[in-house]
């Protein structure tokens, strides 16, 4: 049986969409309705990620390249133009800021980044940036788990034992994640699943792998523009994550797709011909 999405794999982002609203998942992944629109948050995040990846590989931080990438994306998508600003007005969460402000956010973050790495991960060594996972999922021979790990680095603990760190960079607002977000299993499940599949792939004990999010805060001031949030991932966490992925695959195969009206606020399909969600 071909998986209803037509792909032989699932990613965390797909599982997350399904968990938030299985009907949205159907529209996006089964019906193939393209809802993506370029936006400043995504383009800013990509530019900062690119600069960090280059630094990890070369130990050279080229801030000007990042600032130019941001500038070009703002020109390409006319983010300060009247049409885009007008389109975004209904979205109360969106702040219309000039490109110079976004560039300032990036510069603050990237200037702090080398020292953050030195202090947080002394004598760190890059294993790989953008490491691809494409691993079997237990109980589902026809579907694999696909993902890209932002960074895998090696460090040693106080006793000289080597540790592998699995890291995901997150561009966030000035506060990073609030305590409620840090306790949200769906928020933390991404690096947990990456750790789970890496441990199996590399035949490593879970205890020898650490995982974390690094918050790159827009508007944050040094030395707090960057923040480490470690995620504890043990057997119980793995069991819960596995059950979520298993449930997602089984229900998508059965064609179950229920609307979750508590997840309408950021849904691109809400109040369109595809869904009558009322909280957009």
mmCIF file of C-alpha atoms in Angstrom:
data_model
loop_
_atom_site.group_PDB
_atom_site.id
_atom_site.type_symbol
_atom_site.label_atom_id
_atom_site.label_comp_id
_atom_site.label_asym_id
_atom_site.label_seq_id
_atom_site.Cartn_x
_atom_site.Cartn_y
_atom_site.Cartn_z
ATOM 1 C CA UNK A 1 0.000 0.000 0.000
ATOM 2 C CA UNK A 2 1.344 3.435 -0.970
ATOM 3 C CA UNK A 3 1.306 5.934 1.882
ATOM 4 C CA UNK A 4 -1.550 8.418 1.160
ATOM 5 C CA UNK A 5 0.862 11.355 0.861
ATOM 6 C CA UNK A 6 2.604 9.582 -2.027
ATOM 7 C CA UNK A 7 5.937 9.795 -0.197
ATOM 8 C CA UNK A 8 7.708 6.857 1.452
ATOM 9 C CA UNK A 9 8.658 8.950 4.484
ATOM 10 C CA UNK A 10 7.405 11.354 7.133
ATOM 11 C CA UNK A 11 9.221 14.261 8.765
ATOM 12 C CA UNK A 12 8.801 15.837 12.167
ATOM 13 C CA UNK A 13 7.202 18.928 10.632
ATOM 14 C CA UNK A 14 4.604 16.682 8.975
ATOM 15 C CA UNK A 15 3.922 14.815 12.213
ATOM 16 C CA UNK A 16 3.584 18.155 14.015
ATOM 17 C CA UNK A 17 1.033 19.436 11.507
ATOM 18 C CA UNK A 18 -0.958 16.199 11.878
ATOM 19 C CA UNK A 19 -0.853 16.414 15.670
ATOM 20 C CA UNK A 20 -2.065 20.013 15.620
ATOM 21 C CA UNK A 21 -4.857 19.324 13.104
ATOM 22 C CA UNK A 22 -5.190 16.137 11.085
ATOM 23 C CA UNK A 23 -7.496 17.892 8.610
ATOM 24 C CA UNK A 24 -4.834 20.515 7.893
ATOM 25 C CA UNK A 25 -2.405 17.643 7.342
ATOM 26 C CA UNK A 26 -4.795 16.094 4.809
ATOM 27 C CA UNK A 27 -5.140 19.369 2.897
ATOM 28 C CA UNK A 28 -1.382 20.016 2.827
ATOM 29 C CA UNK A 29 0.141 16.558 2.452
ATOM 30 C CA UNK A 30 -2.557 14.334 0.939
ATOM 31 C CA UNK A 31 -4.486 16.816 -1.199
ATOM 32 C CA UNK A 32 -1.242 18.688 -1.968
ATOM 33 C CA UNK A 33 -2.684 22.173 -1.516
ATOM 34 C CA UNK A 34 0.270 24.552 -1.498
ATOM 35 C CA UNK A 35 -0.158 27.086 1.283
ATOM 36 C CA UNK A 36 3.390 28.364 1.603
ATOM 37 C CA UNK A 37 3.973 32.077 1.178
ATOM 38 C CA UNK A 38 7.324 33.791 1.566
ATOM 39 C CA UNK A 39 7.513 35.743 4.810
ATOM 40 C CA UNK A 40 10.135 37.757 6.733
ATOM 41 C CA UNK A 41 10.373 35.320 9.635
ATOM 42 C CA UNK A 42 11.268 32.369 7.426
ATOM 43 C CA UNK A 43 13.714 34.290 5.241
ATOM 44 C CA UNK A 44 15.396 35.855 8.268
ATOM 45 C CA UNK A 45 15.729 32.442 9.898
ATOM 46 C CA UNK A 46 17.214 30.903 6.760
ATOM 47 C CA UNK A 47 19.820 33.663 6.441
ATOM 48 C CA UNK A 48 20.917 33.334 10.078
ATOM 49 C CA UNK A 49 21.001 29.525 9.822
ATOM 50 C CA UNK A 50 23.182 29.786 6.720
ATOM 51 C CA UNK A 51 25.643 32.077 8.506
ATOM 52 C CA UNK A 52 25.859 29.737 11.490
ATOM 53 C CA UNK A 53 26.327 26.657 9.313
ATOM 54 C CA UNK A 54 29.159 28.392 7.479
ATOM 55 C CA UNK A 55 30.767 29.360 10.805
ATOM 56 C CA UNK A 56 30.592 25.799 12.112
ATOM 57 C CA UNK A 57 32.370 24.564 8.994
ATOM 58 C CA UNK A 58 34.984 27.305 8.659
ATOM 59 C CA UNK A 59 35.253 28.949 12.125
ATOM 60 C CA UNK A 60 34.835 32.245 10.239
ATOM 61 C CA UNK A 61 31.776 34.388 10.935
ATOM 62 C CA UNK A 62 30.822 36.417 7.861
ATOM 63 C CA UNK A 63 28.116 38.745 9.101
ATOM 64 C CA UNK A 64 28.082 40.916 5.978
ATOM 65 C CA UNK A 65 27.054 37.967 3.800
ATOM 66 C CA UNK A 66 24.098 37.326 6.092
ATOM 67 C CA UNK A 67 23.037 40.972 6.112
ATOM 68 C CA UNK A 68 23.182 41.084 2.323
ATOM 69 C CA UNK A 69 21.114 37.892 2.065
ATOM 70 C CA UNK A 70 18.447 39.455 4.276
ATOM 71 C CA UNK A 71 18.481 42.658 2.226
ATOM 72 C CA UNK A 72 18.085 40.766 -1.057
ATOM 73 C CA UNK A 73 15.153 38.723 0.272
ATOM 74 C CA UNK A 74 13.416 41.909 1.421
ATOM 75 C CA UNK A 75 13.844 43.373 -2.055
ATOM 76 C CA UNK A 76 12.811 40.158 -3.817
ATOM 77 C CA UNK A 77 9.606 39.775 -1.798
ATOM 78 C CA UNK A 78 8.952 43.506 -1.259
ATOM 79 C CA UNK A 79 8.333 43.020 2.458
ATOM 80 C CA UNK A 80 8.171 46.766 3.070
ATOM 81 C CA UNK A 81 5.872 47.347 0.120
ATOM 82 C CA UNK A 82 2.290 48.481 0.554
ATOM 83 C CA UNK A 83 0.781 45.290 -0.889
ATOM 84 C CA UNK A 84 2.598 42.952 1.541
ATOM 85 C CA UNK A 85 1.974 45.196 4.559
ATOM 86 C CA UNK A 86 -1.730 45.410 3.706
ATOM 87 C CA UNK A 87 -1.966 41.636 3.259
ATOM 88 C CA UNK A 88 -0.464 41.033 6.700
ATOM 89 C CA UNK A 89 -2.680 43.511 8.584
ATOM 90 C CA UNK A 90 -5.259 40.894 9.707
ATOM 91 C CA UNK A 91 -2.494 38.934 11.430
ATOM 92 C CA UNK A 92 -2.210 40.542 14.862
ATOM 93 C CA UNK A 93 1.059 38.709 15.582
ATOM 94 C CA UNK A 94 2.866 40.327 12.632
ATOM 95 C CA UNK A 95 5.039 43.375 13.219
ATOM 96 C CA UNK A 96 5.962 45.503 10.227
ATOM 97 C CA UNK A 97 9.637 46.344 10.773
ATOM 98 C CA UNK A 98 12.164 47.881 8.361
ATOM 99 C CA UNK A 99 14.867 45.636 6.937
ATOM 100 C CA UNK A 100 17.522 47.525 8.926
ATOM 101 C CA UNK A 101 15.898 46.303 12.140
ATOM 102 C CA UNK A 102 16.033 42.683 10.992
ATOM 103 C CA UNK A 103 19.648 43.146 9.966
ATOM 104 C CA UNK A 104 20.367 44.537 13.425
ATOM 105 C CA UNK A 105 18.820 41.436 14.996
ATOM 106 C CA UNK A 106 21.037 39.209 12.867
ATOM 107 C CA UNK A 107 24.192 41.185 13.602
ATOM 108 C CA UNK A 108 23.612 41.040 17.367
ATOM 109 C CA UNK A 109 23.089 37.290 17.251
ATOM 110 C CA UNK A 110 25.997 36.466 14.981
ATOM 111 C CA UNK A 111 28.482 38.659 16.865
ATOM 112 C CA UNK A 112 27.642 36.780 20.056
ATOM 113 C CA UNK A 113 27.618 33.313 18.491
ATOM 114 C CA UNK A 114 31.356 32.401 18.525
ATOM 115 C CA UNK A 115 31.709 33.279 22.227
ATOM 116 C CA UNK A 116 28.475 31.425 23.011
ATOM 117 C CA UNK A 117 29.848 28.268 21.405
ATOM 118 C CA UNK A 118 33.189 28.615 23.188
ATOM 119 C CA UNK A 119 31.599 29.063 26.623
ATOM 120 C CA UNK A 120 28.773 26.557 26.204
ATOM 121 C CA UNK A 121 30.651 23.804 24.399
ATOM 122 C CA UNK A 122 34.367 24.178 25.294
ATOM 123 C CA UNK A 123 36.660 22.645 22.654
ATOM 124 C CA UNK A 124 33.689 21.685 20.518
ATOM 125 C CA UNK A 125 34.275 19.810 17.304
ATOM 126 C CA UNK A 126 31.854 19.743 14.390
ATOM 127 C CA UNK A 127 30.754 16.288 13.336
ATOM 128 C CA UNK A 128 28.312 17.458 10.680
ATOM 129 C CA UNK A 129 25.944 20.283 9.872
ATOM 130 C CA UNK A 130 22.620 19.433 8.232
ATOM 131 C CA UNK A 131 23.019 15.713 8.869
ATOM 132 C CA UNK A 132 20.296 13.775 7.040
ATOM 133 C CA UNK A 133 18.275 11.090 8.773
ATOM 134 C CA UNK A 134 16.356 8.568 6.705
ATOM 135 C CA UNK A 135 15.636 5.778 9.128
ATOM 136 C CA UNK A 136 13.236 2.813 9.391
ATOM 137 C CA UNK A 137 10.196 3.248 11.626
ATOM 138 C CA UNK A 138 9.396 0.211 13.729
ATOM 139 C CA UNK A 139 6.137 -1.414 12.673
ATOM 140 C CA UNK A 140 6.015 0.426 9.340
ATOM 141 C CA UNK A 141 8.224 -1.161 6.718
ATOM 142 C CA UNK A 142 6.825 1.116 4.002
ATOM 143 C CA UNK A 143 7.545 4.456 5.716
ATOM 144 C CA UNK A 144 10.815 6.004 6.875
ATOM 145 C CA UNK A 145 11.549 8.906 9.207
ATOM 146 C CA UNK A 146 13.252 11.777 7.394
ATOM 147 C CA UNK A 147 14.937 14.719 9.033
ATOM 148 C CA UNK A 148 17.874 17.103 8.937
ATOM 149 C CA UNK A 149 19.846 17.711 12.114
ATOM 150 C CA UNK A 150 21.047 21.324 12.164
ATOM 151 C CA UNK A 151 24.267 20.450 13.966
ATOM 152 C CA UNK A 152 26.050 17.469 15.472
ATOM 153 C CA UNK A 153 29.033 18.439 17.590
ATOM 154 C CA UNK A 154 31.386 16.489 19.836
ATOM 155 C CA UNK A 155 32.457 17.648 23.291
ATOM 156 C CA UNK A 156 33.936 16.042 26.398
ATOM 157 C CA UNK A 157 32.480 16.174 29.904
ATOM 158 C CA UNK A 158 34.375 16.998 33.101
ATOM 159 C CA UNK A 159 35.621 13.408 33.302
ATOM 160 C CA UNK A 160 36.931 13.438 29.751
ATOM 161 C CA UNK A 161 34.115 11.340 28.312
ATOM 162 C CA UNK A 162 33.084 12.153 24.749
ATOM 163 C CA UNK A 163 29.523 13.330 24.224
ATOM 164 C CA UNK A 164 27.540 13.914 21.055
ATOM 165 C CA UNK A 165 25.310 16.986 20.981
ATOM 166 C CA UNK A 166 22.280 17.136 18.687
ATOM 167 C CA UNK A 167 21.339 20.786 18.212
ATOM 168 C CA UNK A 168 18.507 22.584 16.460
ATOM 169 C CA UNK A 169 18.766 26.361 15.936
ATOM 170 C CA UNK A 170 15.541 28.270 16.534
ATOM 171 C CA UNK A 171 15.109 31.937 15.648
ATOM 172 C CA UNK A 172 12.632 33.290 18.193
ATOM 173 C CA UNK A 173 11.272 36.491 19.615
ATOM 174 C CA UNK A 174 13.126 38.466 22.280
ATOM 175 C CA UNK A 175 12.050 36.145 25.117
ATOM 176 C CA UNK A 176 12.833 32.830 23.434
ATOM 177 C CA UNK A 177 10.364 30.159 24.530
ATOM 178 C CA UNK A 178 8.217 30.827 27.579
ATOM 179 C CA UNK A 179 7.976 28.216 30.341
ATOM 180 C CA UNK A 180 4.704 26.835 28.934
ATOM 181 C CA UNK A 181 6.332 26.323 25.547
ATOM 182 C CA UNK A 182 9.335 24.614 27.135
ATOM 183 C CA UNK A 183 6.978 22.111 28.799
ATOM 184 C CA UNK A 184 5.071 21.436 25.570
ATOM 185 C CA UNK A 185 5.957 17.917 24.413
ATOM 186 C CA UNK A 186 5.210 18.747 20.776
ATOM 187 C CA UNK A 187 7.713 21.613 20.964
ATOM 188 C CA UNK A 188 10.484 19.387 22.318
ATOM 189 C CA UNK A 189 9.702 16.261 20.310
ATOM 190 C CA UNK A 190 11.754 17.317 17.281
ATOM 191 C CA UNK A 191 15.201 17.039 18.875
ATOM 192 C CA UNK A 192 13.947 14.061 20.888
ATOM 193 C CA UNK A 193 13.112 12.158 17.722
ATOM 194 C CA UNK A 194 16.406 13.191 16.150
ATOM 195 C CA UNK A 195 18.244 11.822 19.181
ATOM 196 C CA UNK A 196 16.159 8.651 19.106
ATOM 197 C CA UNK A 197 16.959 7.865 15.468
ATOM 198 C CA UNK A 198 20.597 8.960 15.693
ATOM 199 C CA UNK A 199 21.173 6.678 18.681
ATOM 200 C CA UNK A 200 19.858 3.764 16.651
ATOM 201 C CA UNK A 201 21.696 4.758 13.487
ATOM 202 C CA UNK A 202 25.043 5.229 15.258
ATOM 203 C CA UNK A 203 24.463 2.372 17.721
ATOM 204 C CA UNK A 204 25.058 4.720 20.644
ATOM 205 C CA UNK A 205 23.499 4.655 24.128
ATOM 206 C CA UNK A 206 20.953 7.419 24.684
ATOM 207 C CA UNK A 207 22.946 8.613 27.701
ATOM 208 C CA UNK A 208 25.921 9.476 25.470
ATOM 209 C CA UNK A 209 23.843 11.847 23.353
ATOM 210 C CA UNK A 210 22.696 15.264 24.514
ATOM 211 C CA UNK A 211 20.100 17.279 22.645
ATOM 212 C CA UNK A 212 19.086 20.901 22.786
ATOM 213 C CA UNK A 213 17.533 23.858 21.085
ATOM 214 C CA UNK A 214 19.567 27.030 20.789
ATOM 215 C CA UNK A 215 17.341 30.089 20.723
ATOM 216 C CA UNK A 216 18.598 32.900 18.493
ATOM 217 C CA UNK A 217 16.574 35.797 19.814
ATOM 218 C CA UNK A 218 15.434 38.627 17.580
ATOM 219 C CA UNK A 219 15.976 41.774 19.605
ATOM 220 C CA UNK A 220 17.974 40.040 22.300
ATOM 221 C CA UNK A 221 20.970 41.946 23.658
ATOM 222 C CA UNK A 222 24.382 40.422 24.362
ATOM 223 C CA UNK A 223 25.093 38.347 26.322
ATOM 224 C CA UNK A 224 21.482 37.096 26.180
ATOM 225 C CA UNK A 225 20.812 37.130 22.456
ATOM 226 C CA UNK A 226 21.412 33.378 22.443
ATOM 227 C CA UNK A 227 20.079 30.808 24.898
ATOM 228 C CA UNK A 228 20.598 27.050 25.321
ATOM 229 C CA UNK A 229 17.562 24.901 26.166
ATOM 230 C CA UNK A 230 18.476 21.278 26.807
ATOM 231 C CA UNK A 231 15.842 18.572 26.410
ATOM 232 C CA UNK A 232 15.927 15.451 28.563
ATOM 233 C CA UNK A 233 15.215 12.466 26.341
ATOM 234 C CA UNK A 234 15.046 9.068 28.002
ATOM 235 C CA UNK A 235 13.077 5.849 27.432
ATOM 236 C CA UNK A 236 9.718 7.333 28.484
ATOM 237 C CA UNK A 237 10.166 10.292 26.139
ATOM 238 C CA UNK A 238 11.106 7.931 23.304
ATOM 239 C CA UNK A 239 8.056 5.760 23.986
ATOM 240 C CA UNK A 240 5.736 8.768 23.848
ATOM 241 C CA UNK A 241 7.346 10.091 20.651
ATOM 242 C CA UNK A 242 7.181 6.674 18.994
ATOM 243 C CA UNK A 243 3.490 6.371 19.849
ATOM 244 C CA UNK A 244 2.810 9.782 18.303
ATOM 245 C CA UNK A 245 4.555 8.857 15.038
ATOM 246 C CA UNK A 246 2.892 5.426 14.976
ATOM 247 C CA UNK A 247 -0.556 6.941 15.565
ATOM 248 C CA UNK A 248 0.015 9.521 12.845
ATOM 249 C CA UNK A 249 0.986 6.913 10.243
ATOM 250 C CA UNK A 250 -1.881 4.569 11.118
ATOM 251 C CA UNK A 251 -4.536 7.287 11.052
ATOM 252 C CA UNK A 252 -3.299 8.811 7.799
ATOM 253 C CA UNK A 253 -3.413 5.365 6.222
ATOM 254 C CA UNK A 254 -7.014 4.961 7.431
ATOM 255 C CA UNK A 255 -7.944 8.357 6.021
ATOM 256 C CA UNK A 256 -8.973 9.829 9.369
ATOM 257 C CA UNK A 257 -8.810 13.640 9.203
ATOM 258 C CA UNK A 258 -10.640 15.602 11.887
ATOM 259 C CA UNK A 259 -10.722 19.374 12.205
ATOM 260 C CA UNK A 260 -9.221 20.914 15.329
ATOM 261 C CA UNK A 261 -10.740 24.368 15.700
ATOM 262 C CA UNK A 262 -8.306 25.148 18.516
ATOM 263 C CA UNK A 263 -5.543 25.200 15.903
ATOM 264 C CA UNK A 264 -6.988 27.726 13.481
ATOM 265 C CA UNK A 265 -5.079 30.853 14.441
ATOM 266 C CA UNK A 266 -2.014 30.273 12.274
ATOM 267 C CA UNK A 267 -3.605 27.892 9.776
ATOM 268 C CA UNK A 268 -3.380 29.116 6.161
ATOM 269 C CA UNK A 269 -6.529 27.178 5.223
ATOM 270 C CA UNK A 270 -8.798 28.686 7.903
ATOM 271 C CA UNK A 271 -11.709 30.742 6.524
ATOM 272 C CA UNK A 272 -10.978 29.689 2.962
ATOM 273 C CA UNK A 273 -12.953 27.489 0.592
ATOM 274 C CA UNK A 274 -11.055 24.543 2.100
ATOM 275 C CA UNK A 275 -12.030 25.004 5.742
ATOM 276 C CA UNK A 276 -14.489 27.122 7.735
ATOM 277 C CA UNK A 277 -12.130 27.564 10.687
ATOM 278 C CA UNK A 278 -13.141 30.663 12.583
ATOM 279 C CA UNK A 279 -10.080 31.708 14.558
ATOM 280 C CA UNK A 280 -7.774 33.024 11.827
#
